[in-house]
PDB file of C-alpha atoms and ligand atoms in Angstrom:
ATOM      1  CA  TYR A  87       0.000   0.000   0.000  1.00 43.00           C
ATOM      2  CA  ARG A  88       1.016   3.602  -0.492  1.00 44.00           C
ATOM      3  CA  LYS A  89       3.389   4.976   2.125  1.00 44.00           C
ATOM      4  CA  ALA A  90       2.007   8.492   1.768  1.00 43.00           C
ATOM      5  CA  ALA A  91      -1.459   7.418   2.749  1.00 47.00           C
ATOM      6  CA  ALA A  92      -0.035   5.364   5.584  1.00 49.00           C
ATOM      7  CA  SER A  93       1.414   8.454   7.186  1.00 57.00           C
ATOM      8  CA  THR A  94      -1.839  10.351   7.761  1.00 72.00           C
ATOM      9  CA  GLY A  95      -1.625   9.485  11.438  1.00 87.00           C
ATOM     10  CA  LEU A  96      -5.244   8.369  11.488  1.00 93.00           C
ATOM     11  CA  PRO A  97      -6.213   5.414  13.674  1.00 95.00           C
ATOM     12  CA  THR A  98      -5.959   2.245  11.637  1.00 95.00           C
ATOM     13  CA  PHE A  99      -7.846  -1.031  11.688  1.00 97.00           C
ATOM     14  CA  LEU A 100      -5.956  -3.942  10.213  1.00 96.00           C
ATOM     15  CA  LEU A 101      -8.116  -6.578   8.507  1.00 97.00           C
ATOM     16  CA  ALA A 102      -6.889 -10.166   8.480  1.00 97.00           C
ATOM     17  CA  GLY A 103      -8.402 -13.631   8.162  1.00 98.00           C
ATOM     18  CA  PRO A 104      -8.592 -16.537   5.701  1.00 98.00           C
ATOM     19  CA  SER A 105      -9.305 -16.025   2.019  1.00 97.00           C
ATOM     20  CA  GLY A 106     -12.991 -15.657   1.179  1.00 97.00           C
ATOM     21  CA  GLY A 107     -14.095 -14.467   4.622  1.00 98.00           C
ATOM     22  CA  GLY A 108     -15.363 -11.132   3.326  1.00 98.00           C
ATOM     23  CA  LYS A 109     -12.588  -8.638   4.213  1.00 98.00           C
ATOM     24  CA  THR A 110     -12.688  -6.760   0.913  1.00 98.00           C
ATOM     25  CA  ALA A 111     -16.501  -6.819   0.870  1.00 98.00           C
ATOM     26  CA  PHE A 112     -16.509  -5.252   4.348  1.00 98.00           C
ATOM     27  CA  THR A 113     -13.845  -2.710   3.376  1.00 98.00           C
ATOM     28  CA  THR A 114     -15.772  -1.470   0.353  1.00 96.00           C
ATOM     29  CA  LEU A 115     -19.048  -1.461   2.297  1.00 97.00           C
ATOM     30  CA  THR A 116     -17.437   0.739   4.957  1.00 97.00           C
ATOM     31  CA  GLU A 117     -15.906   3.044   2.368  1.00 96.00           C
ATOM     32  CA  ARG A 118     -18.855   3.386  -0.027  1.00 95.00           C
ATOM     33  CA  GLY A 119     -21.935   2.098   1.768  1.00 94.00           C
ATOM     34  CA  THR A 120     -22.660  -0.399  -1.005  1.00 93.00           C
ATOM     35  CA  VAL A 121     -22.017  -4.056  -1.748  1.00 93.00           C
ATOM     36  CA  VAL A 122     -19.784  -4.688  -4.752  1.00 91.00           C
ATOM     37  CA  THR A 123     -18.507  -7.824  -6.448  1.00 93.00           C
ATOM     38  CA  THR A 124     -15.073  -8.695  -5.055  1.00 93.00           C
ATOM     39  CA  HIS A 125     -12.206 -10.843  -6.261  1.00 95.00           C
ATOM     40  CA  THR A 126      -9.627 -12.576  -4.126  1.00 96.00           C
ATOM     41  CA  SER A 127      -7.044  -9.986  -3.068  1.00 96.00           C
ATOM     42  CA  ILE A 128      -3.461 -10.264  -4.216  1.00 95.00           C
ATOM     43  CA  ALA A 129      -2.241  -7.027  -2.621  1.00 94.00           C
ATOM     44  CA  PRO A 130      -3.255  -4.957   0.385  1.00 93.00           C
ATOM     45  CA  LEU A 131      -5.808  -2.199  -0.038  1.00 94.00           C
ATOM     46  CA  GLN A 132      -5.846   0.877   2.124  1.00 94.00           C
ATOM     47  CA  ILE A 133      -8.906   3.097   2.372  1.00 95.00           C
ATOM     48  CA  GLU A 134      -9.995   6.023   4.488  1.00 96.00           C
ATOM     49  CA  ALA A 135     -13.524   6.012   5.873  1.00 96.00           C
ATOM     50  CA  LEU A 136     -15.866   7.678   8.342  1.00 95.00           C
ATOM     51  CA  LEU A 137     -17.559   5.766  11.130  1.00 95.00           C
ATOM     52  CA  PRO A 138     -21.137   5.503   9.826  1.00 93.00           C
ATOM     53  CA  ASP A 139     -24.107   6.932  11.728  1.00 90.00           C
ATOM     54  CA  PRO A 140     -25.404   6.309  14.320  1.00 90.00           C
ATOM     55  CA  HIS A 141     -22.119   4.985  15.707  1.00 92.00           C
ATOM     56  CA  VAL A 142     -20.097   7.318  17.882  1.00 90.00           C
ATOM     57  CA  PRO A 143     -16.349   7.114  18.528  1.00 92.00           C
ATOM     58  CA  ALA A 144     -15.678   6.376  22.197  1.00 91.00           C
ATOM     59  CA  SER A 145     -13.395   9.414  22.322  1.00 88.00           C
ATOM     60  CA  SER A 146     -16.304  11.654  21.330  1.00 86.00           C
ATOM     61  CA  HIS A 147     -19.092  10.467  23.598  1.00 82.00           C
ATOM     62  CA  TYR A 148     -19.333  13.903  25.182  1.00 83.00           C
ATOM     63  CA  ARG A 149     -19.031  15.867  21.956  1.00 83.00           C
ATOM     64  CA  SER A 150     -21.923  16.824  19.735  1.00 81.00           C
ATOM     65  CA  PRO A 151     -22.270  16.187  15.998  1.00 75.00           C
ATOM     66  CA  GLY A 152     -21.078  19.226  14.052  1.00 81.00           C
ATOM     67  CA  ASP A 153     -18.246  19.858  16.519  1.00 85.00           C
ATOM     68  CA  PRO A 154     -15.098  19.701  14.324  1.00 86.00           C
ATOM     69  CA  ALA A 155     -13.365  17.465  16.876  1.00 87.00           C
ATOM     70  CA  PHE A 156     -16.291  15.051  16.668  1.00 86.00           C
ATOM     71  CA  GLU A 157     -16.133  14.907  12.879  1.00 85.00           C
ATOM     72  CA  ARG A 158     -12.365  14.415  12.949  1.00 88.00           C
ATOM     73  CA  SER A 159     -12.655  11.549  15.430  1.00 91.00           C
ATOM     74  CA  ARG A 160     -14.891   9.606  13.031  1.00 93.00           C
ATOM     75  CA  ARG A 161     -12.091   9.290  10.478  1.00 95.00           C
ATOM     76  CA  PHE A 162     -10.055   6.113  10.291  1.00 96.00           C
ATOM     77  CA  ILE A 163      -8.107   3.902   7.945  1.00 96.00           C
ATOM     78  CA  ILE A 164      -8.718   0.287   7.022  1.00 96.00           C
ATOM     79  CA  ILE A 165      -5.895  -1.857   5.691  1.00 95.00           C
ATOM     80  CA  ASP A 166      -7.437  -4.845   3.928  1.00 96.00           C
ATOM     81  CA  THR A 167      -4.903  -7.664   3.457  1.00 96.00           C
ATOM     82  CA  PRO A 168      -4.960 -10.786   1.254  1.00 97.00           C
ATOM     83  CA  GLY A 169      -5.984 -13.942   3.099  1.00 97.00           C
ATOM     84  CA  HIS A 170      -4.289 -16.425   0.796  1.00 95.00           C
ATOM     85  CA  GLY A 171      -1.733 -18.509   2.688  1.00 90.00           C
ATOM     86  CA  LYS A 172       1.161 -17.328   0.534  1.00 90.00           C
ATOM     87  CA  LEU A 173       0.278 -13.634   0.831  1.00 92.00           C
ATOM     88  CA  ARG A 174      -0.125 -13.315   4.589  1.00 90.00           C
ATOM     89  CA  ASN A 175       3.203 -11.539   4.907  1.00 89.00           C
ATOM     90  CA  TYR A 176       1.309  -8.301   4.159  1.00 88.00           C
ATOM     91  CA  ALA A 177      -0.689  -8.716   7.343  1.00 88.00           C
ATOM     92  CA  THR A 178       2.162 -10.068   9.446  1.00 85.00           C
ATOM     93  CA  SER A 179       4.571  -7.304   8.453  1.00 85.00           C
ATOM     94  CA  ALA A 180       1.953  -4.682   9.335  1.00 83.00           C
ATOM     95  CA  LEU A 181       1.618  -6.465  12.687  1.00 82.00           C
ATOM     96  CA  ALA A 182       5.353  -6.370  13.292  1.00 78.00           C
ATOM     97  CA  ALA A 183       5.321  -2.580  13.181  1.00 75.00           C
ATOM     98  CA  PRO A 184       1.765  -1.674  14.095  1.00 71.00           C
ATOM     99  CA  LYS A 185       1.965   2.092  13.735  1.00 80.00           C
ATOM    100  CA  ASN A 186      -1.386   3.682  14.594  1.00 90.00           C
ATOM    101  CA  VAL A 187      -3.089   0.288  14.643  1.00 93.00           C
ATOM    102  CA  CYS A 188      -5.957   0.639  17.105  1.00 93.00           C
ATOM    103  CA  GLY A 189      -7.534  -2.726  16.430  1.00 96.00           C
ATOM    104  CA  ILE A 190      -7.412  -5.888  14.378  1.00 97.00           C
ATOM    105  CA  VAL A 191     -10.535  -7.172  12.670  1.00 98.00           C
ATOM    106  CA  PHE A 192     -10.157 -10.872  11.933  1.00 98.00           C
ATOM    107  CA  VAL A 193     -12.903 -11.780   9.465  1.00 98.00           C
ATOM    108  CA  VAL A 194     -14.085 -15.377   9.217  1.00 98.00           C
ATOM    109  CA  ASP A 195     -16.767 -17.114   7.186  1.00 98.00           C
ATOM    110  CA  ALA A 196     -19.144 -18.357   9.896  1.00 98.00           C
ATOM    111  CA  ALA A 197     -20.293 -21.237   7.685  1.00 98.00           C
ATOM    112  CA  ALA A 198     -16.740 -22.371   6.821  1.00 98.00           C
ATOM    113  CA  ILE A 199     -15.921 -22.695  10.551  1.00 97.00           C
ATOM    114  CA  ASP A 200     -18.396 -25.573  10.681  1.00 95.00           C
ATOM    115  CA  GLU A 201     -16.062 -27.621   8.476  1.00 96.00           C
ATOM    116  CA  GLU A 202     -12.779 -29.019   9.717  1.00 97.00           C
ATOM    117  CA  ALA A 203     -10.618 -27.535   6.957  1.00 97.00           C
ATOM    118  CA  GLY A 204     -12.136 -24.080   7.373  1.00 97.00           C
ATOM    119  CA  LEU A 205     -11.858 -24.221  11.146  1.00 98.00           C
ATOM    120  CA  ASN A 206      -8.211 -25.316  11.080  1.00 97.00           C
ATOM    121  CA  GLU A 207      -7.193 -22.690   8.562  1.00 97.00           C
ATOM    122  CA  ALA A 208      -8.814 -19.909  10.592  1.00 98.00           C
ATOM    123  CA  ALA A 209      -7.335 -21.278  13.840  1.00 98.00           C
ATOM    124  CA  GLU A 210      -3.790 -21.465  12.484  1.00 97.00           C
ATOM    125  CA  TYR A 211      -3.897 -17.968  11.086  1.00 97.00           C
ATOM    126  CA  LEU A 212      -5.493 -16.524  14.226  1.00 98.00           C
ATOM    127  CA  HIS A 213      -2.970 -18.373  16.422  1.00 97.00           C
ATOM    128  CA  ASP A 214      -0.140 -16.661  14.556  1.00 95.00           C
ATOM    129  CA  VAL A 215      -1.761 -13.226  14.767  1.00 96.00           C
ATOM    130  CA  LEU A 216      -2.303 -13.616  18.519  1.00 96.00           C
ATOM    131  CA  LEU A 217       1.212 -14.947  19.046  1.00 94.00           C
ATOM    132  CA  SER A 218       2.730 -11.919  17.338  1.00 92.00           C
ATOM    133  CA  LEU A 219       0.617  -9.617  19.539  1.00 93.00           C
ATOM    134  CA  GLN A 220       1.803 -11.544  22.583  1.00 93.00           C
ATOM    135  CA  LYS A 221       5.455 -11.306  21.505  1.00 91.00           C
ATOM    136  CA  ARG A 222       5.092  -7.605  20.849  1.00 89.00           C
ATOM    137  CA  HIS A 223       3.858  -7.208  24.406  1.00 89.00           C
ATOM    138  CA  THR A 224       6.474  -9.471  25.984  1.00 87.00           C
ATOM    139  CA  ASN A 225       9.383  -7.928  24.060  1.00 84.00           C
ATOM    140  CA  ALA A 226       8.380  -4.345  24.822  1.00 80.00           C
ATOM    141  CA  LYS A 227      11.218  -2.430  26.433  1.00 70.00           C
ATOM    142  CA  THR A 228       9.165   0.215  28.224  1.00 68.00           C
ATOM    143  CA  SER A 229       7.802  -0.529  31.675  1.00 66.00           C
ATOM    144  CA  LYS A 230       4.390   0.749  30.579  1.00 69.00           C
ATOM    145  CA  GLY A 231       4.205  -1.818  27.798  1.00 69.00           C
ATOM    146  CA  PRO A 232       3.006  -1.049  24.267  1.00 77.00           C
ATOM    147  CA  LYS A 233      -0.469   0.246  23.483  1.00 84.00           C
ATOM    148  CA  ASP A 234      -3.159  -2.420  23.854  1.00 89.00           C
ATOM    149  CA  ILE A 235      -4.390  -3.838  20.551  1.00 94.00           C
ATOM    150  CA  PRO A 236      -7.847  -5.413  20.724  1.00 97.00           C
ATOM    151  CA  VAL A 237      -9.074  -8.050  18.280  1.00 98.00           C
ATOM    152  CA  LEU A 238     -12.556  -8.362  16.819  1.00 98.00           C
ATOM    153  CA  ILE A 239     -13.418 -11.738  15.376  1.00 98.00           C
ATOM    154  CA  ALA A 240     -15.991 -10.683  12.809  1.00 98.00           C
ATOM    155  CA  ALA A 241     -18.106 -13.782  12.173  1.00 98.00           C
ATOM    156  CA  ASN A 242     -19.386 -12.958   8.690  1.00 98.00           C
ATOM    157  CA  LYS A 243     -22.048 -14.486   6.401  1.00 98.00           C
ATOM    158  CA  MET A 244     -24.646 -14.915   9.139  1.00 98.00           C
ATOM    159  CA  ASP A 245     -27.214 -14.765   6.316  1.00 98.00           C
ATOM    160  CA  LEU A 246     -26.258 -18.334   5.349  1.00 97.00           C
ATOM    161  CA  PHE A 247     -28.320 -20.993   7.086  1.00 96.00           C
ATOM    162  CA  THR A 248     -25.165 -23.076   7.638  1.00 96.00           C
ATOM    163  CA  ALA A 249     -23.498 -20.231   9.589  1.00 98.00           C
ATOM    164  CA  LEU A 250     -22.600 -21.015  13.195  1.00 98.00           C
ATOM    165  CA  PRO A 251     -23.615 -18.549  15.902  1.00 97.00           C
ATOM    166  CA  ALA A 252     -20.903 -16.345  17.426  1.00 98.00           C
ATOM    167  CA  SER A 253     -20.803 -18.364  20.668  1.00 98.00           C
ATOM    168  CA  ALA A 254     -20.041 -21.587  18.765  1.00 98.00           C
ATOM    169  CA  ILE A 255     -17.419 -19.826  16.635  1.00 98.00           C
ATOM    170  CA  LYS A 256     -15.711 -18.683  19.829  1.00 98.00           C
ATOM    171  CA  SER A 257     -15.554 -22.100  21.468  1.00 98.00           C
ATOM    172  CA  LYS A 258     -14.574 -23.932  18.282  1.00 98.00           C
ATOM    173  CA  LEU A 259     -11.768 -21.465  17.574  1.00 98.00           C
ATOM    174  CA  GLU A 260     -10.479 -21.615  21.167  1.00 98.00           C
ATOM    175  CA  LYS A 261     -10.343 -25.385  21.035  1.00 97.00           C
ATOM    176  CA  ALA A 262      -8.698 -25.493  17.593  1.00 98.00           C
ATOM    177  CA  ILE A 263      -6.142 -22.833  18.599  1.00 97.00           C
ATOM    178  CA  GLY A 264      -5.318 -24.983  21.643  1.00 96.00           C
ATOM    179  CA  ALA A 265      -4.572 -27.860  19.274  1.00 96.00           C
ATOM    180  CA  VAL A 266      -2.405 -25.625  17.036  1.00 96.00           C
ATOM    181  CA  ARG A 267      -0.501 -24.528  20.141  1.00 94.00           C
ATOM    182  CA  ASN A 268       0.192 -28.138  21.169  1.00 92.00           C
ATOM    183  CA  ASN A 269       1.262 -29.144  17.667  1.00 92.00           C
ATOM    184  CA  ARG A 270       3.624 -26.193  17.357  1.00 90.00           C
ATOM    185  CA  ALA A 271       5.207 -26.959  20.746  1.00 88.00           C
ATOM    186  CA  LYS A 272       5.705 -30.591  19.803  1.00 88.00           C
ATOM    187  CA  ALA A 273       7.271 -29.636  16.462  1.00 87.00           C
ATOM    188  CA  LEU A 274       9.632 -27.258  18.276  1.00 84.00           C
ATOM    189  CA  ARG A 275      10.632 -29.945  20.781  1.00 83.00           C
ATOM    190  CA  ASP A 276      11.282 -32.443  17.987  1.00 83.00           C
ATOM    191  CA  ALA A 277      13.355 -29.949  16.014  1.00 81.00           C
ATOM    192  CA  GLY A 278      15.205 -28.883  19.161  1.00 72.00           C
ATOM    193  CA  SER A 279      16.119 -32.367  20.321  1.00 68.00           C
ATOM    194  CA  LYS A 280      17.478 -33.135  16.858  1.00 67.00           C
ATOM    195  CA  LEU A 281      19.711 -30.077  17.038  1.00 64.00           C
ATOM    196  CA  THR A 282      20.992 -30.302  20.589  1.00 62.00           C
ATOM    197  CA  GLY A 283      20.210 -33.827  21.589  1.00 57.00           C
ATOM    198  CA  GLU A 284      18.194 -32.402  24.470  1.00 56.00           C
ATOM    199  CA  ASP A 285      14.724 -31.004  24.702  1.00 51.00           C
ATOM    200  CA  ASP A 286      15.335 -27.738  26.501  1.00 54.00           C
ATOM    201  CA  VAL A 287      14.469 -25.373  23.629  1.00 55.00           C
ATOM    202  CA  ASP A 288      13.072 -22.044  24.738  1.00 68.00           C
ATOM    203  CA  GLU A 289       9.501 -22.993  24.076  1.00 72.00           C
ATOM    204  CA  GLU A 290       8.051 -20.480  26.434  1.00 78.00           C
ATOM    205  CA  LYS A 291       8.066 -17.497  24.112  1.00 83.00           C
ATOM    206  CA  GLU A 292       6.454 -19.521  21.331  1.00 88.00           C
ATOM    207  CA  TRP A 293       3.622 -20.686  23.626  1.00 91.00           C
ATOM    208  CA  LEU A 294       0.394 -18.739  23.225  1.00 94.00           C
ATOM    209  CA  GLY A 295      -1.527 -17.772  26.355  1.00 92.00           C
ATOM    210  CA  GLU A 296      -1.102 -19.374  29.758  1.00 87.00           C
ATOM    211  CA  GLY A 297       1.324 -22.217  30.296  1.00 79.00           C
ATOM    212  CA  GLY A 298       0.411 -25.539  31.825  1.00 76.00           C
ATOM    213  CA  GLU A 299      -1.894 -28.263  30.716  1.00 76.00           C
ATOM    214  CA  GLY A 300      -5.098 -26.212  30.645  1.00 84.00           C
ATOM    215  CA  SER A 301      -7.050 -25.314  27.549  1.00 94.00           C
ATOM    216  CA  PHE A 302      -6.616 -22.134  25.541  1.00 96.00           C
ATOM    217  CA  GLU A 303      -9.153 -19.379  26.097  1.00 97.00           C
ATOM    218  CA  PHE A 304      -9.344 -15.957  24.478  1.00 98.00           C
ATOM    219  CA  ASP A 305      -9.499 -14.369  27.943  1.00 97.00           C
ATOM    220  CA  GLN A 306      -5.864 -15.405  28.514  1.00 96.00           C
ATOM    221  CA  MET A 307      -4.867 -12.750  25.976  1.00 96.00           C
ATOM    222  CA  ARG A 308      -5.963  -9.986  28.368  1.00 95.00           C
ATOM    223  CA  GLN A 309      -2.681 -10.432  30.222  1.00 93.00           C
ATOM    224  CA  VAL A 310      -0.839  -9.225  27.134  1.00 93.00           C
ATOM    225  CA  GLY A 311      -3.186  -6.318  26.479  1.00 93.00           C
ATOM    226  CA  THR A 312      -5.429  -7.965  23.922  1.00 96.00           C
ATOM    227  CA  ASN A 313      -9.140  -8.129  24.498  1.00 97.00           C
ATOM    228  CA  ILE A 314     -10.992 -10.402  22.065  1.00 98.00           C
ATOM    229  CA  ASP A 315     -14.644 -10.131  21.059  1.00 98.00           C
ATOM    230  CA  VAL A 316     -16.567 -12.370  18.682  1.00 98.00           C
ATOM    231  CA  VAL A 317     -19.440 -10.606  16.935  1.00 98.00           C
ATOM    232  CA  GLY A 318     -21.687 -11.935  14.167  1.00 98.00           C
ATOM    233  CA  GLY A 319     -22.706  -9.994  11.078  1.00 98.00           C
ATOM    234  CA  ASN A 320     -23.223 -10.198   7.338  1.00 98.00           C
ATOM    235  CA  VAL A 321     -21.812  -7.778   4.820  1.00 98.00           C
ATOM    236  CA  SER A 322     -24.408  -8.729   2.237  1.00 97.00           C
ATOM    237  CA  GLN A 323     -27.927 -10.063   2.108  1.00 96.00           C
ATOM    238  CA  GLY A 324     -28.449 -11.372  -1.391  1.00 93.00           C
ATOM    239  CA  LYS A 325     -27.536  -8.399  -3.588  1.00 92.00           C
ATOM    240  CA  ASN A 326     -28.282  -5.940  -0.802  1.00 95.00           C
ATOM    241  CA  VAL A 327     -26.388  -4.556   2.156  1.00 96.00           C
ATOM    242  CA  GLY A 328     -26.542  -6.850   5.177  1.00 97.00           C
ATOM    243  CA  ASP A 329     -25.954  -5.964   8.818  1.00 97.00           C
ATOM    244  CA  VAL A 330     -22.520  -5.164  10.260  1.00 98.00           C
ATOM    245  CA  ALA A 331     -23.709  -2.702  12.917  1.00 98.00           C
ATOM    246  CA  GLY A 332     -22.036  -4.792  15.628  1.00 98.00           C
ATOM    247  CA  TRP A 333     -18.634  -4.429  13.951  1.00 98.00           C
ATOM    248  CA  TRP A 334     -18.951  -0.693  13.395  1.00 98.00           C
ATOM    249  CA  ALA A 335     -20.030  -0.317  17.030  1.00 97.00           C
ATOM    250  CA  TRP A 336     -16.906  -2.245  18.097  1.00 98.00           C
ATOM    251  CA  MET A 337     -14.719  -0.039  15.899  1.00 98.00           C
ATOM    252  CA  GLY A 338     -16.345   3.043  17.416  1.00 96.00           C
ATOM    253  CA  GLU A 339     -15.484   1.785  20.885  1.00 96.00           C
ATOM    254  CA  HIS A 340     -11.827   1.737  19.873  1.00 96.00           C
ATOM    255  CA  LEU A 341     -11.710   5.127  18.126  1.00 94.00           C
TER     256      LEU A 341
HETATM  257  P1  LIG B   5      -9.309 -12.669   0.118  1.00 61.15           P
HETATM  258  O1  LIG B   5      -9.139 -11.359  -0.557  1.00 61.15           O
HETATM  259  O2  LIG B   5      -9.055 -13.830  -0.776  1.00 61.15           O
HETATM  260  O3  LIG B   5      -8.506 -12.777   1.387  1.00 61.15           O
HETATM  261  O4  LIG B   5     -10.868 -12.788   0.572  1.00 61.15           O
HETATM  262  P2  LIG B   5     -11.769 -11.688   1.299  1.00 61.15           P
HETATM  263  O5  LIG B   5     -11.776 -11.972   2.761  1.00 61.15           O
HETATM  264  O6  LIG B   5     -11.388 -10.323   0.892  1.00 61.15           O
HETATM  265  O7  LIG B   5     -13.230 -12.049   0.766  1.00 61.15           O
HETATM  266  P3  LIG B   5     -14.187 -11.166  -0.172  1.00 61.15           P
HETATM  267  O8  LIG B   5     -14.531  -9.874   0.507  1.00 61.15           O
HETATM  268  O9  LIG B   5     -13.611 -11.076  -1.509  1.00 61.15           O
HETATM  269  O10 LIG B   5     -15.513 -12.063  -0.160  1.00 61.15           O
HETATM  270  C1  LIG B   5     -15.484 -13.405  -0.591  1.00 61.15           C
HETATM  271  C2  LIG B   5     -16.852 -13.817  -1.075  1.00 61.15           C
HETATM  272  O11 LIG B   5     -17.777 -13.830   0.005  1.00 61.15           O
HETATM  273  C3  LIG B   5     -17.417 -12.869  -2.125  1.00 61.15           C
HETATM  274  O12 LIG B   5     -18.028 -13.637  -3.133  1.00 61.15           O
HETATM  275  C4  LIG B   5     -18.454 -12.099  -1.353  1.00 61.15           C
HETATM  276  O13 LIG B   5     -19.511 -11.658  -2.173  1.00 61.15           O
HETATM  277  C5  LIG B   5     -18.942 -13.116  -0.344  1.00 61.15           C
HETATM  278  N1  LIG B   5     -19.504 -12.488   0.877  1.00 61.15           N
HETATM  279  C6  LIG B   5     -18.970 -11.470   1.575  1.00 61.15           C
HETATM  280  N2  LIG B   5     -19.760 -11.152   2.620  1.00 61.15           N
HETATM  281  C7  LIG B   5     -20.811 -11.995   2.591  1.00 61.15           C
HETATM  282  C8  LIG B   5     -21.965 -12.180   3.413  1.00 61.15           C
HETATM  283  O14 LIG B   5     -22.194 -11.485   4.424  1.00 61.15           O
HETATM  284  N3  LIG B   5     -22.819 -13.177   3.067  1.00 61.15           N
HETATM  285  C9  LIG B   5     -22.616 -13.972   1.975  1.00 61.15           C
HETATM  286  N4  LIG B   5     -23.525 -14.911   1.718  1.00 61.15           N
HETATM  287  N5  LIG B   5     -21.546 -13.822   1.174  1.00 61.15           N
HETATM  288  C10 LIG B   5     -20.653 -12.861   1.464  1.00 61.15           C
HETATM  289 MG1  LIG B   6      -9.921  -9.577  -0.296  1.00 61.15          MG
END
C-alpha cells in the first residue's frame, strides 16, 4: 500500500483472516456504503472512511455532531490484506510494526468454521496473529508496555443458514487454537532435540496464552493487552447490504 497514505496518522484497523471471509466486501461497504462484487485480493488495499451513523467514537461520547473534533474523530483507515496462505506476509509485516493500529478485525466465514478444513485454517492464522501480539507485548522495552491492541473476530455471512452462531465460533476457535498450540510446541521440541540432543528449547516465548496443561481461552490474551470479542454480522444479504452494525459499534469503541 502507499506509504504516503499510511502516514496520515489516522487510527488504523488492520483486517486479516482466511481467504474468502469477506474482508474486501466489508472494506468497500465501509468506504462506499454499497455491496460490490469482489475478487480474491493479491495485494493490500488501504482506504480512508468515516464511522457511519449512528455509531459514535468512544473518544467523542461527550461531543456533539457538528463539533469539528467530533467529525475528525470519526475518520479512520482500514488496511485490507490478502488472506491467501502465501500472501499473509502483508498482514504479518503490518503487525510487526503496528503504527497507529488501534484494532485488528479478523474476518471469518461463519459457515466455513463448521467444516474441519475451514476451522483449522482460521485457527492457524489466528494463532499466529495472537502470538505476534503476545510477543510484541512481551518484548516491549518500556515498563508501561506497548499500546493495547484489541481483536474483533468478525463472524461474517450470518445470512447463510449453515453459519454457526458467534458463541459456537468462539468455542470452536479456542479449542482449535489450543490444538495448534500443542502441535507447534511438539514440532519445536522435535526440532530442538534433533539439534541439541536435548529437549530444553526455549519454548516459552512460542507458547500462546497461559502455560500448563489447561485449555486455551481468548481471555488469557488480556494479560498481554489484547481483548478479544466475537461478533456476528453479514456484509451482504443477497444483492443488498446486510448488517454489520455490531462491527462498526466495536470499531467506534476503539476510536
Ligand atoms: P481474500 O481477498 O481472498 O482474502 O478474501 P476476502 O476476505 O477479501 O473475501 P471477499 O470480501 O472477496 O468475499 C469473498 C466472497 O464472500 C465474495 O463472493 C463475497 O460476495 C462473499 N460475501 C462477503 N460477505 C458476505 C456475506 O455477508 N454473506 C454472503 N452470503 N456472502 C458474502
Ligand atoms: Mg480480499
